[in-house]
XYZ file of C-alpha atoms in Angstrom:
477
model
C 33.489 -54.041 -85.787
C 30.879 -56.741 -86.405
C 27.562 -56.154 -88.137
C 25.662 -56.220 -84.838
C 27.964 -53.726 -83.092
C 26.353 -50.633 -84.602
C 22.706 -49.647 -84.904
C 22.760 -48.743 -88.580
C 24.359 -52.058 -89.524
C 22.083 -54.071 -87.291
C 18.998 -52.403 -88.776
C 20.192 -53.155 -92.280
C 20.771 -56.787 -91.339
C 17.335 -57.014 -89.701
C 15.606 -55.497 -92.738
C 17.104 -58.223 -94.937
C 15.658 -60.980 -92.730
C 12.239 -62.645 -92.696
C 10.826 -61.255 -89.434
C 7.240 -60.111 -89.955
C 6.183 -56.935 -88.070
C 2.958 -57.254 -86.100
C 3.930 -54.024 -84.383
C 4.088 -50.306 -85.056
C 4.925 -48.333 -87.157
C 1.967 -48.866 -89.440
C 3.925 -48.710 -92.691
C 5.169 -52.228 -91.807
C 8.588 -51.471 -93.312
C 7.053 -51.157 -96.790
C 9.122 -48.739 -98.943
C 6.225 -46.593 -100.145
C 7.639 -43.181 -99.464
C 10.962 -41.966 -100.781
C 14.448 -42.929 -101.845
C 17.458 -41.769 -99.872
C 16.223 -39.575 -96.974
C 19.522 -37.682 -96.931
C 18.618 -36.079 -100.257
C 15.473 -34.428 -98.844
C 16.594 -33.698 -95.285
C 16.512 -29.902 -95.346
C 15.849 -26.980 -93.033
C 13.520 -23.979 -93.460
C 14.900 -22.835 -96.812
C 13.139 -20.681 -99.393
C 9.990 -22.264 -100.801
C 9.523 -24.856 -98.051
C 7.735 -22.835 -95.370
C 8.222 -22.945 -91.567
C 6.080 -25.257 -89.415
C 6.124 -22.730 -86.570
C 4.768 -19.993 -88.827
C 3.260 -21.872 -91.733
C 1.899 -19.751 -94.563
C 2.658 -21.819 -97.664
C 3.240 -25.472 -98.442
C 3.059 -26.627 -94.799
C -0.115 -24.664 -94.137
C -1.681 -26.298 -97.181
C -0.540 -29.724 -95.956
C -2.136 -29.198 -92.529
C -5.296 -27.869 -94.169
C -5.540 -31.116 -96.136
C -5.320 -33.064 -92.874
C -8.041 -30.823 -91.405
C -10.329 -31.542 -94.343
C -9.609 -35.280 -94.345
C -10.434 -35.722 -90.649
C -13.225 -33.144 -90.476
C -11.628 -31.054 -87.734
C -11.728 -27.309 -87.161
C -7.929 -27.114 -87.363
C -5.186 -29.750 -87.519
C -1.546 -29.387 -86.511
C 1.417 -31.437 -87.701
C 3.479 -32.927 -84.875
C 6.927 -34.426 -85.377
C 7.538 -35.084 -81.663
C 4.886 -37.785 -81.583
C 1.589 -37.789 -79.697
C 3.531 -36.849 -76.566
C 3.902 -33.356 -78.004
C 0.169 -33.221 -78.715
C -0.805 -34.392 -75.228
C 1.424 -31.816 -73.541
C 0.095 -29.094 -75.839
C -3.562 -30.021 -75.330
C -3.362 -30.130 -71.541
C -1.412 -26.871 -71.261
C -3.872 -25.140 -73.612
C -6.979 -26.462 -71.849
C -6.005 -26.380 -68.163
C -4.587 -23.355 -66.292
C -1.506 -23.522 -64.108
C -2.414 -25.096 -60.728
C -5.738 -26.258 -62.174
C -7.515 -29.594 -61.853
C -7.563 -32.369 -64.437
C -9.992 -35.295 -64.489
C -8.094 -38.110 -66.172
C -8.399 -41.805 -66.879
C -6.036 -43.784 -64.656
C -4.853 -45.753 -67.712
C -3.563 -42.602 -69.415
C -0.192 -42.593 -71.136
C 2.752 -41.355 -69.074
C 2.802 -38.135 -71.139
C -0.462 -37.093 -69.422
C 1.204 -37.492 -66.033
C 4.221 -35.531 -67.235
C 1.912 -32.696 -68.303
C 0.179 -32.761 -64.902
C 3.556 -32.479 -63.186
C 4.861 -29.674 -65.399
C 1.588 -27.728 -65.081
C 1.299 -28.258 -61.284
C -2.118 -29.844 -61.682
C -4.247 -31.610 -59.132
C -5.412 -34.894 -60.647
C -8.623 -36.821 -60.123
C -8.676 -40.320 -61.579
C -11.388 -42.235 -63.419
C -10.906 -45.982 -63.394
C -11.801 -47.981 -66.509
C -13.979 -51.002 -65.936
C -11.997 -54.208 -65.370
C -13.571 -56.803 -67.654
C -14.273 -60.417 -66.809
C -11.945 -61.244 -69.697
C -9.077 -59.778 -67.689
C -8.233 -56.560 -69.541
C -9.135 -52.928 -68.901
C -12.432 -51.896 -70.439
C -14.005 -48.561 -71.302
C -14.406 -45.477 -69.151
C -18.160 -45.259 -68.621
C -20.165 -42.047 -69.092
C -21.529 -42.628 -65.584
C -18.012 -42.568 -64.115
C -17.363 -39.240 -65.837
C -20.688 -37.791 -64.630
C -20.035 -38.870 -61.049
C -16.527 -37.385 -60.962
C -17.642 -34.068 -62.419
C -20.579 -33.790 -60.035
C -18.333 -34.447 -57.027
C -15.514 -32.112 -58.105
C -16.756 -28.724 -59.334
C -13.215 -27.334 -59.761
C -12.303 -29.638 -62.676
C -11.004 -27.636 -65.656
C -10.836 -30.353 -68.335
C -11.226 -34.098 -68.900
C -8.818 -36.417 -70.711
C -9.173 -40.105 -71.500
C -7.633 -42.665 -73.830
C -9.807 -44.128 -76.581
C -8.905 -46.508 -78.085
C -6.630 -48.028 -75.492
C -3.505 -49.942 -76.390
C -5.701 -53.049 -76.577
C -8.192 -51.354 -78.918
C -10.907 -50.683 -76.332
C -13.109 -47.706 -77.254
C -15.207 -45.578 -74.886
C -18.548 -43.905 -75.654
C -17.014 -40.574 -76.614
C -20.264 -39.091 -77.931
C -22.070 -39.549 -74.606
C -19.039 -38.503 -72.564
C -18.563 -35.326 -74.636
C -22.159 -34.273 -73.994
C -21.705 -34.778 -70.241
C -18.410 -32.875 -70.137
C -19.825 -29.987 -72.174
C -22.782 -29.629 -69.789
C -20.186 -28.625 -67.216
C -18.748 -26.052 -69.620
C -15.282 -27.613 -69.928
C -13.349 -29.291 -72.783
C -12.846 -32.983 -73.466
C -9.404 -34.126 -74.637
C -9.142 -37.576 -76.217
C -5.843 -39.380 -76.601
C -6.702 -41.209 -79.821
C -3.076 -42.055 -80.552
C -4.018 -45.573 -81.606
C -7.054 -44.478 -83.621
C -5.722 -42.396 -86.528
C -7.446 -44.919 -88.827
C -10.865 -44.395 -87.249
C -13.686 -42.985 -89.350
C -12.356 -44.060 -92.745
C -14.274 -47.320 -93.056
C -17.475 -48.567 -91.470
C -15.810 -51.662 -90.018
C -13.806 -49.457 -87.626
C -15.040 -47.148 -84.868
C -15.803 -43.494 -85.522
C -13.124 -40.938 -84.649
C -13.527 -38.806 -81.516
C -13.232 -35.740 -83.760
C -16.706 -36.448 -85.132
C -18.123 -37.406 -81.737
C -17.718 -34.061 -80.006
C -14.236 -34.141 -78.456
C -12.618 -30.693 -78.304
C -8.994 -31.761 -78.711
C -7.921 -35.063 -80.264
C -4.383 -36.413 -80.532
C -3.540 -39.103 -83.102
C -0.289 -40.955 -83.830
C -0.055 -41.405 -87.582
C 2.872 -43.776 -87.247
C 1.122 -46.294 -84.990
C -1.513 -47.562 -87.402
C -0.950 -45.687 -90.660
C 1.868 -45.679 -93.248
C 3.828 -42.768 -91.799
C 7.256 -42.614 -90.184
C 7.813 -42.935 -86.435
C 7.204 -39.733 -84.404
C 4.573 -38.360 -86.784
C 1.288 -37.317 -85.211
C -1.636 -34.905 -85.489
C -3.344 -32.619 -82.992
C -6.911 -31.705 -83.947
C -8.770 -28.718 -82.511
C -12.493 -29.229 -82.816
C -14.273 -26.468 -80.866
C -14.060 -22.955 -79.453
C -13.804 -24.157 -75.850
C -10.032 -24.020 -76.212
C -8.380 -20.947 -77.733
C -6.615 -21.714 -81.045
C -3.908 -19.185 -80.134
C -3.280 -21.044 -76.900
C -2.941 -24.339 -78.777
C -0.505 -22.761 -81.227
C 1.510 -21.164 -78.413
C 2.058 -24.402 -76.541
C 2.520 -26.459 -79.701
C 5.406 -24.120 -80.563
C 6.897 -24.686 -77.103
C 6.740 -28.472 -77.171
C 7.459 -29.019 -80.877
C 11.118 -29.177 -81.838
C 12.441 -25.928 -83.325
C 13.938 -28.008 -86.152
C 11.020 -30.087 -87.470
C 12.112 -32.852 -89.811
C 11.069 -32.378 -93.430
C 11.545 -36.113 -93.920
C 8.894 -36.787 -91.269
C 6.553 -34.087 -92.555
C 6.881 -35.424 -96.099
C 5.893 -38.895 -94.874
C 2.799 -37.364 -93.240
C 1.893 -35.629 -96.494
C 2.325 -38.884 -98.407
C 0.138 -40.692 -95.889
C -2.612 -38.059 -96.045
C -2.580 -38.264 -99.835
C -2.821 -42.071 -99.745
C -5.826 -41.911 -97.440
C -7.501 -39.259 -99.579
C -6.948 -41.007 -102.897
C -6.810 -44.723 -102.094
C -8.215 -45.013 -98.574
C -11.403 -46.837 -99.481
C -9.663 -49.601 -101.439
C -6.880 -49.933 -98.856
C -9.323 -50.293 -95.967
C -11.535 -52.683 -97.927
C -8.578 -55.005 -98.553
C -7.478 -54.632 -94.921
C -10.924 -55.593 -93.630
C -10.980 -58.615 -95.943
C -7.662 -59.851 -94.516
C -8.875 -59.299 -90.952
C -12.154 -61.112 -91.584
C -10.340 -64.096 -93.074
C -7.973 -64.261 -90.101
C -10.729 -64.014 -87.466
C -12.789 -66.636 -89.274
C -9.893 -69.097 -89.431
C -9.013 -68.381 -85.806
C -12.386 -69.775 -84.721
C -10.942 -73.241 -85.394
C -8.371 -72.847 -82.597
C -9.280 -74.836 -79.496
C -7.096 -73.504 -76.669
C -5.719 -70.255 -78.023
C -8.457 -67.652 -78.306
C -8.613 -64.469 -80.390
C -10.594 -61.976 -78.324
C -13.511 -60.060 -79.863
C -16.657 -58.133 -78.936
C -18.286 -61.328 -77.702
C -15.799 -61.517 -74.820
C -17.219 -58.364 -73.204
C -20.547 -57.034 -72.020
C -21.677 -53.637 -73.308
C -21.248 -52.280 -69.771
C -17.599 -53.357 -69.803
C -16.664 -52.296 -73.327
C -18.476 -49.840 -75.572
C -16.691 -50.905 -78.764
C -13.487 -52.584 -79.953
C -11.031 -51.989 -82.773
C -10.625 -55.199 -84.802
C -7.190 -54.126 -86.058
C -5.804 -54.909 -82.589
C -5.536 -58.702 -82.466
C -5.511 -59.888 -78.835
C -4.296 -63.492 -78.684
C -5.271 -65.029 -75.349
C -3.846 -68.200 -73.787
C -5.665 -67.904 -70.461
C -7.346 -71.314 -71.021
C -4.095 -73.118 -71.716
C -1.071 -74.287 -69.783
C 1.209 -71.589 -71.240
C 1.363 -67.875 -70.478
C 1.640 -64.776 -72.659
C 5.409 -64.600 -72.362
C 5.818 -68.184 -73.570
C 3.570 -67.526 -76.576
C 5.341 -64.258 -77.391
C 8.799 -65.812 -77.394
C 7.646 -68.881 -79.332
C 6.160 -66.694 -82.060
C 9.341 -64.641 -82.193
C 12.022 -67.307 -81.963
C 10.416 -70.170 -83.862
C 8.247 -68.355 -86.412
C 9.977 -64.949 -86.694
C 6.731 -63.118 -85.947
C 7.390 -59.992 -83.886
C 4.396 -59.046 -81.738
C 3.773 -55.555 -80.413
C 3.271 -56.395 -76.760
C 3.118 -59.237 -74.246
C 1.057 -59.353 -71.079
C 0.411 -62.029 -68.472
C -2.004 -64.132 -70.510
C -2.052 -62.600 -73.988
C 0.005 -61.038 -76.729
C -1.027 -58.140 -78.934
C -0.569 -58.099 -82.700
C -0.936 -54.635 -84.225
C -2.128 -54.544 -87.819
C -2.643 -51.816 -90.406
C -3.690 -51.176 -93.990
C -0.134 -52.047 -95.020
C -0.220 -55.593 -93.647
C -0.036 -58.314 -96.287
C -2.208 -61.414 -96.525
C 1.004 -63.423 -96.211
C 1.530 -62.022 -92.718
C -1.950 -62.978 -91.527
C -1.505 -66.476 -92.949
C 1.859 -66.893 -91.233
C 0.348 -65.832 -87.931
C -2.625 -68.166 -88.191
C -0.498 -71.154 -89.233
C 1.888 -70.511 -86.328
C -0.991 -70.278 -83.847
C -2.582 -73.428 -85.275
C 0.642 -75.362 -84.767
C 1.149 -74.026 -81.229
C -2.506 -74.717 -80.434
C -1.994 -78.353 -81.372
C 0.918 -78.631 -78.958
C -0.798 -77.310 -75.847
C -3.578 -78.890 -73.831
C -6.645 -76.897 -72.946
C -7.136 -76.689 -69.211
C -8.922 -74.457 -66.674
C -7.152 -71.143 -66.116
C -5.120 -70.450 -63.016
C -6.685 -67.252 -61.574
C -3.404 -66.251 -59.924
C -1.598 -66.516 -63.249
C -4.039 -64.322 -65.167
C -5.060 -61.693 -62.619
C -1.813 -60.067 -61.602
C -1.703 -57.650 -64.560
C -5.166 -56.286 -63.832
C -4.235 -56.063 -60.146
C -1.194 -53.959 -61.066
C -3.501 -51.299 -62.476
C -5.900 -51.175 -59.519
C -6.123 -47.759 -57.814
C -3.440 -46.950 -55.277
C -3.763 -44.678 -52.268
C -2.605 -41.184 -53.270
C -0.909 -39.240 -50.464
C 0.603 -36.445 -52.553
C -0.099 -34.775 -55.869
C 2.310 -35.690 -58.621
C 3.938 -32.258 -58.750
C 4.524 -32.411 -54.981
C 5.978 -35.915 -54.933
C 8.267 -35.639 -57.955
C 10.322 -32.864 -56.374
C 11.055 -34.819 -53.197
C 14.416 -36.492 -52.688
C 14.355 -40.302 -52.881
C 16.166 -43.262 -51.438
C 16.570 -46.823 -52.652
C 15.212 -49.500 -50.312
C 14.381 -53.204 -50.470
C 10.928 -54.359 -51.506
C 10.208 -55.394 -47.928
C 11.167 -51.954 -46.596
C 9.096 -50.201 -49.264
C 5.695 -51.506 -48.123
C 3.713 -48.609 -46.677
C 6.132 -46.008 -48.061
C 5.371 -43.429 -50.754
C 6.748 -44.142 -54.200
C 9.547 -41.896 -55.400
C 9.379 -42.907 -59.057
C 7.001 -43.775 -61.853
C 6.714 -47.498 -62.587
C 5.145 -48.646 -65.840
C 4.870 -51.650 -68.098
C 6.314 -50.883 -71.513
C 4.697 -51.143 -73.859
C 2.226 -49.440 -73.501
C 3.822 -46.968 -71.070
C 0.846 -46.646 -68.707
C 1.971 -46.089 -65.090
C 1.116 -48.790 -62.580
C 2.587 -46.734 -59.726
C 3.162 -42.991 -59.471
C 5.206 -40.725 -57.221
C 2.929 -39.824 -54.331
C 1.169 -43.210 -54.252
C 1.560 -45.769 -51.481
C 3.390 -49.039 -52.164
C 1.422 -51.986 -50.813
C 2.008 -55.725 -50.407
C -0.015 -56.628 -53.500
C 2.029 -54.300 -55.672
C 5.267 -55.957 -54.535
C 3.772 -59.393 -55.186
C 2.715 -58.426 -58.677
C 5.982 -56.838 -59.761
C 7.667 -60.094 -58.781
C 5.192 -61.796 -61.130
C 6.215 -59.381 -63.878
C 9.825 -60.421 -63.401
C 8.828 -64.086 -63.518
C 6.899 -63.543 -66.769
C 9.809 -61.575 -68.302
C 7.673 -58.460 -68.787
C 9.357 -55.105 -69.412
C 8.725 -53.239 -66.166
C 10.368 -49.808 -66.077
C 11.013 -47.571 -63.088
C 12.130 -50.221 -60.552
C 15.590 -49.319 -59.278
C 16.838 -52.935 -59.392
C 14.245 -55.616 -60.036
C 16.758 -58.484 -59.840
C 17.944 -57.498 -56.362
C 14.489 -56.227 -55.384
C 15.228 -52.547 -54.805
C 12.805 -49.632 -55.373
C 12.890 -45.842 -54.948
C 10.744 -44.278 -52.244
C 10.214 -40.654 -51.205
C 12.367 -39.349 -48.397
C 10.905 -36.684 -46.096
């Protein structure tokens, strides 16, 4: 068997190479934690507590997280933010209730709506002139709540995958006037609130339940996350009940130990780590101003109406004013410079950074972009080339609730036959895993056109039955 025929061997080979990780997890493959994980991989033995009934060392660990983030109560999650999202929605919304949700929510929110038999009302983030999804406005939340008095809770994503932050403080006040809880999927914002250069965490802005992925932007192992309870609008016992249901019954002590190590790092060395991180980011952004065609997006690319705030740790590298597209840039950075980006879209790539990134990495990225920039000619953008991603996320006609549509039988038909039919599957771009089409929504001509564009741009579109032969699943009545 060759070295690339097995995952463990391939990972070992990859770790020995020179690929630099501008992607999650936030530890950036830096060995800061432990030696051989097999030596500490235990179960609930004497002296090591039980996450599902924590009274000792694990209770103390979660209490430290509570104190660090300023929450009312914090829960360790080893099933990722998905576990926290499912828990939060089940605890806050009754069976057969109504959920007001941002349309750019992670697929886990839709899964919760299906499992809980919820009616869903969507809020649409502003589409910016720069071509990416912006914030959910307080006015959009107010309008939806005023028009739909049966709403039981509100959930939105802030920051988004691209680092776009909504005005959580204003939104929380609006939601609370209606006497219901606000849930914030802050999976990409576990670093918020630790340094003035970054946005404030939703925990301190009035959100009732906040979910954070520690592994996305902090030095913690993949699947580690936190669920913060921050008010009395949701019963703590209800949160604990559903957390126990969705959390694995065999929580990994290796993962929990990495969370404890991360919390301790933030408590003891957070200020110096974030100061150095900000210095590296500032140097990169300053140098990037010398690029002529390639553009690093920032607050200046958006109006305040479009975007409330941005997270500078998410580096959005745009080529919309050049003759190349995002896919071409992504693959050039990977294949020629061994720089692995987090995500590629139609006209940009996303580099995820964290406190564990090294100055060497930022320099490698800038030098690569400078060289590529010199090879491409600046030219006016082609609107068709840059708009299809935003068009993918435009609202679709909803004929059925998710829980109704997902239990229907389906059939596979050609793209041409699918127009006007109801989708039988969830289709999403991954990453980030945000659905562009849901069961119960109508497939239209523009959607078919844009998924063909995704294939052309080599984007990872999931949920299409056979994208090469143009086949898709539709509901059968």
